[in-house]
Amino acid sequence: MNQNALYETLLAELSRNLALLPDKPEETPHSTLRALWMLAAGKPLSVESAMAAELPELDGKQVEKLRQTIQQRLDGTPLAHISGRQSFMGLELLAGPEALIPRKETELLAGSAIELLRQQEKDALNVIDVCTGAGNVALAIANAVQQARVYASDLSQEAVQLAKKNTELHDLTGRVALYTGDLLDPFRPLGMEGKVDMITCNPPYISSAKVPAMASEISEHEPEMAFNGGVFGINLMRKLIAEATDFIREKGHLVFEVGLGQGPAMEKQISKLPAYQSVKTVADAHGNARVVIAQVR
């Protein structure tokens, strides 16, 4: 079978059988096949990078590997776990079961944070990113805002190790420091109270009751601690809101992602707290509030 015929045959198979999730809009039968094709050729790429790459000819062994990875994908293994790659804010990142796969929706969080930081007229900015996972938000900020020094943490040691690999991959070890620990606890011994310009966070925000109903591609392959937010899905958010003001300087910002329907409630809750002088939400393309920005008084 020639390469074009092979491609069309495999694309038809994926189109018939591939279950796609709305939180990964970049994944289509076409982009999935291209990413797996590049992987079989020995050039692992994210789906976005694979879409821009020229597909090489595959030999017999590579075609067999391609068929095997397609079956893996159809069996429910996340594409980013098979390829080991995921794109975020233009950065090609390593991905794996150690941390939540970076989502397109979280680019709204990173983009909002970057926009605010670029408005600061300071030669040096201190940023803390908690629940850093693969390090995607921390690295996006460091890559886009040259005067930012980013301190990132995660409760999972495995996630921190993955974030360190991504930091080294993008040569940002000089401006991104990684720590293992619960939320802001790792930064208390560093004497950072009152010296931070911004805290960012993509917290777990799925309520415990909804976890069993999640797609198996997520619940069976990604770390539960990265998405299970407790009874109401806001346990960690509440703790973060309370503790962030210990660290954020006057007129600095807390910027965090929220789940569908949580934005208005979090905005209302923060607006009642005397430590914050303003709070607003940022909506996605569908009009859903997905990011909360709170400014410290």
Tab-separated table of C-alpha atoms in Angstrom, residues 24-276:
chain	number	residue	atom	x	y	z
A	24	LYS	CA	-8.763	18.987	23.647
A	25	PRO	CA	-10.118	20.821	20.574
A	26	GLU	CA	-6.752	20.594	18.832
A	27	GLU	CA	-7.157	16.818	18.554
A	28	THR	CA	-8.992	15.624	15.452
A	29	PRO	CA	-8.674	12.376	13.500
A	30	HIS	CA	-6.416	14.259	11.074
A	31	SER	CA	-4.103	15.839	13.676
A	32	THR	CA	-4.027	12.626	15.716
A	33	LEU	CA	-2.881	10.604	12.713
A	34	ARG	CA	-0.189	13.141	11.844
A	35	ALA	CA	1.159	13.139	15.428
A	36	LEU	CA	1.249	9.334	15.541
A	37	TRP	CA	2.800	9.184	12.062
A	38	MET	CA	5.625	11.481	13.192
A	39	LEU	CA	6.072	9.390	16.341
A	40	ALA	CA	6.376	6.218	14.256
A	41	ALA	CA	9.032	7.996	12.188
A	42	GLY	CA	11.012	8.663	15.379
A	43	LYS	CA	10.115	12.357	15.618
A	44	PRO	CA	7.659	12.813	18.505
A	45	LEU	CA	5.666	16.034	18.200
A	46	SER	CA	2.549	17.589	19.677
A	47	VAL	CA	-0.502	17.590	17.420
A	48	GLU	CA	0.004	21.275	16.631
A	49	SER	CA	3.626	20.816	15.614
A	50	ALA	CA	2.735	17.673	13.680
A	51	MET	CA	0.168	19.635	11.659
A	52	ALA	CA	2.969	21.895	10.407
A	53	ALA	CA	5.447	19.091	9.704
A	54	GLU	CA	6.046	17.320	6.419
A	55	LEU	CA	5.163	13.645	6.817
A	56	PRO	CA	8.094	11.341	5.991
A	57	GLU	CA	7.865	7.985	4.234
A	58	LEU	CA	7.509	5.072	6.668
A	59	ASP	CA	9.157	1.681	6.316
A	60	GLY	CA	7.464	-1.598	7.249
A	61	LYS	CA	8.485	-1.550	10.921
A	62	GLN	CA	7.396	2.059	11.282
A	63	VAL	CA	4.010	1.302	9.730
A	64	GLU	CA	3.536	-1.495	12.252
A	65	LYS	CA	4.444	0.884	15.079
A	66	LEU	CA	1.972	3.413	13.696
A	67	ARG	CA	-0.811	0.821	13.693
A	68	GLN	CA	0.050	-0.132	17.280
A	69	THR	CA	-0.083	3.470	18.538
A	70	ILE	CA	-3.377	4.052	16.721
A	71	GLN	CA	-4.823	1.064	18.566
A	72	GLN	CA	-3.437	2.437	21.826
A	73	ARG	CA	-5.201	5.717	21.143
A	74	LEU	CA	-8.471	4.009	20.212
A	75	ASP	CA	-8.236	2.007	23.451
A	76	GLY	CA	-8.327	5.287	25.402
A	77	THR	CA	-4.719	6.208	26.112
A	78	PRO	CA	-4.367	10.013	25.832
A	79	LEU	CA	-2.532	11.118	22.706
A	80	ALA	CA	-0.098	13.248	24.730
A	81	HIS	CA	0.865	10.175	26.766
A	82	ILE	CA	1.604	8.209	23.588
A	83	SER	CA	3.576	10.962	21.865
A	84	GLY	CA	5.015	12.363	25.089
A	85	ARG	CA	4.390	15.869	23.765
A	86	GLN	CA	1.851	18.664	24.226
A	87	SER	CA	1.859	22.243	22.966
A	88	PHE	CA	0.970	25.123	25.306
A	89	MET	CA	1.140	28.825	24.400
A	90	GLY	CA	3.469	27.933	21.543
A	91	LEU	CA	5.844	25.914	23.739
A	92	GLU	CA	6.471	22.272	22.882
A	93	LEU	CA	6.331	20.478	26.247
A	94	LEU	CA	7.010	16.979	27.495
A	95	ALA	CA	3.822	15.301	28.718
A	96	GLY	CA	3.061	12.126	30.648
A	97	PRO	CA	0.963	10.511	33.375
A	98	GLU	CA	2.948	12.368	36.060
A	99	ALA	CA	0.842	15.514	35.624
A	100	LEU	CA	-2.362	16.811	34.084
A	101	ILE	CA	-2.012	17.253	30.321
A	102	PRO	CA	-1.923	21.023	29.607
A	103	ARG	CA	-5.242	22.138	28.095
A	104	LYS	CA	-6.077	24.833	25.587
A	105	GLU	CA	-8.565	26.304	28.090
A	106	THR	CA	-5.690	27.002	30.495
A	107	GLU	CA	-4.059	29.254	27.905
A	108	LEU	CA	-6.699	31.816	28.979
A	109	LEU	CA	-5.165	31.749	32.478
A	110	ALA	CA	-1.600	32.079	31.204
A	111	GLY	CA	-2.549	34.760	28.687
A	112	SER	CA	-4.406	36.818	31.308
A	113	ALA	CA	-1.429	36.619	33.675
A	114	ILE	CA	1.049	37.591	30.960
A	115	GLU	CA	-1.065	40.584	29.912
A	116	LEU	CA	-1.180	41.896	33.491
A	117	LEU	CA	2.532	41.385	34.056
A	118	ARG	CA	3.439	43.201	30.851
A	119	GLN	CA	1.607	46.257	32.206
A	120	GLN	CA	3.966	46.449	35.193
A	121	GLU	CA	6.695	49.061	34.951
A	122	LYS	CA	9.245	47.134	36.988
A	123	ASP	CA	12.669	45.755	36.128
A	124	ALA	CA	12.028	42.581	38.125
A	125	LEU	CA	8.808	40.700	38.879
A	126	ASN	CA	8.264	37.847	41.321
A	127	VAL	CA	5.622	35.326	40.292
A	128	ILE	CA	4.462	32.197	42.123
A	129	ASP	CA	2.659	29.437	40.227
A	130	VAL	CA	1.051	26.760	42.403
A	131	CYS	CA	-0.400	23.424	41.240
A	132	THR	CA	2.151	23.825	38.460
A	133	GLY	CA	1.776	20.287	37.069
A	134	ALA	CA	3.926	19.976	33.939
A	135	GLY	CA	5.063	23.579	34.515
A	136	ASN	CA	3.113	24.922	31.544
A	137	VAL	CA	1.790	28.163	33.078
A	138	ALA	CA	5.069	28.943	34.847
A	139	LEU	CA	7.096	28.388	31.686
A	140	ALA	CA	4.685	30.335	29.485
A	141	ILE	CA	5.023	33.327	31.828
A	142	ALA	CA	8.813	33.098	32.036
A	143	ASN	CA	9.063	32.747	28.260
A	144	ALA	CA	6.825	35.751	27.552
A	145	VAL	CA	7.835	38.142	30.364
A	146	GLN	CA	11.598	38.509	30.456
A	147	GLN	CA	11.726	40.400	33.771
A	148	ALA	CA	9.726	37.688	35.580
A	149	ARG	CA	11.321	35.308	38.046
A	150	VAL	CA	8.885	32.402	38.534
A	151	TYR	CA	8.673	30.161	41.589
A	152	ALA	CA	6.530	27.087	40.954
A	153	SER	CA	5.295	24.278	43.179
A	154	ASP	CA	3.220	21.134	43.147
A	155	LEU	CA	2.235	18.638	45.823
A	156	SER	CA	3.264	15.806	43.485
A	157	GLN	CA	6.985	15.091	43.342
A	158	GLU	CA	6.439	13.296	40.016
A	159	ALA	CA	4.815	16.397	38.517
A	160	VAL	CA	7.686	18.580	39.728
A	161	GLN	CA	10.207	16.242	38.074
A	162	LEU	CA	8.311	16.554	34.781
A	163	ALA	CA	8.182	20.346	35.167
A	164	LYS	CA	11.956	20.377	35.749
A	165	LYS	CA	12.485	18.483	32.490
A	166	ASN	CA	10.347	21.031	30.670
A	167	THR	CA	12.243	23.890	32.303
A	168	GLU	CA	15.542	22.406	31.122
A	169	LEU	CA	14.092	21.742	27.659
A	170	HIS	CA	13.361	25.446	27.213
A	171	ASP	CA	16.547	26.650	28.911
A	172	LEU	CA	14.624	28.488	31.633
A	173	THR	CA	16.310	27.022	34.715
A	174	GLY	CA	17.821	30.428	35.462
A	175	ARG	CA	14.391	32.049	35.895
A	176	VAL	CA	12.071	29.218	36.968
A	177	ALA	CA	12.607	27.560	40.353
A	178	LEU	CA	10.602	24.454	41.264
A	179	TYR	CA	9.528	23.172	44.662
A	180	THR	CA	7.558	20.240	46.025
A	181	GLY	CA	4.944	21.014	48.660
A	182	ASP	CA	1.373	21.937	49.542
A	183	LEU	CA	0.234	25.115	47.820
A	184	LEU	CA	2.214	28.097	49.206
A	185	ASP	CA	3.999	26.232	52.010
A	186	PRO	CA	7.313	25.855	50.109
A	187	PHE	CA	7.676	29.622	49.842
A	188	ARG	CA	7.323	30.567	53.497
A	189	PRO	CA	10.930	29.631	54.370
A	190	LEU	CA	12.127	31.791	51.461
A	191	GLY	CA	10.897	34.998	53.089
A	192	MET	CA	8.649	35.887	50.159
A	193	GLU	CA	5.730	37.260	52.172
A	194	GLY	CA	4.651	40.641	50.798
A	195	LYS	CA	7.158	40.493	47.914
A	196	VAL	CA	5.202	38.712	45.185
A	197	ASP	CA	3.691	40.549	42.225
A	198	MET	CA	1.404	37.720	41.163
A	199	ILE	CA	0.251	34.255	42.152
A	200	THR	CA	-1.205	32.017	39.450
A	201	CYS	CA	-2.940	28.674	39.845
A	202	ASN	CA	-4.787	26.072	37.812
A	203	PRO	CA	-6.297	24.197	40.767
A	204	PRO	CA	-8.230	20.933	40.843
A	205	TYR	CA	-11.858	22.075	40.518
A	206	ILE	CA	-13.976	19.037	39.631
A	207	SER	CA	-16.302	18.117	42.503
A	208	SER	CA	-15.694	14.654	43.967
A	209	ALA	CA	-19.203	13.516	43.034
A	210	LYS	CA	-18.514	14.193	39.354
A	211	VAL	CA	-15.208	12.318	39.191
A	212	PRO	CA	-16.744	8.854	38.597
A	213	ALA	CA	-18.673	10.238	35.622
A	214	MET	CA	-15.588	11.702	33.945
A	215	ALA	CA	-14.311	10.278	30.664
A	216	SER	CA	-12.072	7.275	31.338
A	217	GLU	CA	-9.398	8.878	29.169
A	218	ILE	CA	-9.010	11.394	32.003
A	219	SER	CA	-9.964	9.469	35.149
A	220	GLU	CA	-7.944	6.352	34.317
A	221	HIS	CA	-4.832	8.037	32.907
A	222	GLU	CA	-4.316	11.431	34.538
A	223	PRO	CA	-3.543	12.005	38.259
A	224	GLU	CA	-6.757	12.424	40.270
A	225	MET	CA	-5.146	14.904	42.655
A	226	ALA	CA	-4.816	17.254	39.675
A	227	PHE	CA	-8.564	17.446	38.998
A	228	ASN	CA	-10.480	16.312	42.123
A	229	GLY	CA	-11.385	19.535	43.945
A	230	GLY	CA	-13.269	18.015	46.880
A	231	VAL	CA	-16.961	18.032	47.742
A	232	PHE	CA	-17.844	21.296	45.970
A	233	GLY	CA	-14.754	21.492	43.764
A	234	ILE	CA	-13.502	24.682	45.433
A	235	ASN	CA	-11.621	23.433	48.503
A	236	LEU	CA	-8.183	24.440	47.268
A	237	MET	CA	-9.433	27.734	45.802
A	238	ARG	CA	-10.711	28.825	49.196
A	239	LYS	CA	-7.385	28.000	50.842
A	240	LEU	CA	-5.492	29.824	48.106
A	241	ILE	CA	-7.636	32.952	48.385
A	242	ALA	CA	-7.055	33.046	52.143
A	243	GLU	CA	-3.290	32.460	52.035
A	244	ALA	CA	-2.352	34.420	48.909
A	245	THR	CA	-2.564	37.785	50.663
A	246	ASP	CA	0.346	36.758	52.910
A	247	PHE	CA	2.575	36.860	49.834
A	248	ILE	CA	1.127	39.291	47.309
A	249	ARG	CA	2.347	42.872	47.570
A	250	GLU	CA	0.041	45.888	47.565
A	251	LYS	CA	-1.873	46.077	44.240
A	252	GLY	CA	-0.485	42.698	43.148
A	253	HIS	CA	-2.738	40.014	41.679
A	254	LEU	CA	-4.088	36.546	42.284
A	255	VAL	CA	-5.034	34.883	38.983
A	256	PHE	CA	-6.580	31.427	38.887
A	257	GLU	CA	-8.658	29.130	36.686
A	258	VAL	CA	-12.146	27.981	37.657
A	259	GLY	CA	-14.494	25.302	36.390
A	260	LEU	CA	-17.691	25.912	34.475
A	261	GLY	CA	-20.210	27.765	36.644
A	262	GLN	CA	-17.750	28.516	39.472
A	263	GLY	CA	-16.613	31.975	38.359
A	264	PRO	CA	-19.522	34.130	39.595
A	265	ALA	CA	-19.537	32.464	43.030
A	266	MET	CA	-15.777	32.911	43.479
A	267	GLU	CA	-16.023	36.530	42.329
A	268	LYS	CA	-18.770	37.191	44.875
A	269	GLN	CA	-16.848	35.479	47.673
A	270	ILE	CA	-13.616	37.417	47.058
A	271	SER	CA	-15.419	40.765	46.734
A	272	LYS	CA	-16.525	40.416	50.363
A	273	LEU	CA	-12.967	40.057	51.664
A	274	PRO	CA	-11.300	43.269	52.915
A	275	ALA	CA	-7.842	42.128	51.765
A	276	TYR	CA	-8.855	42.448	48.098
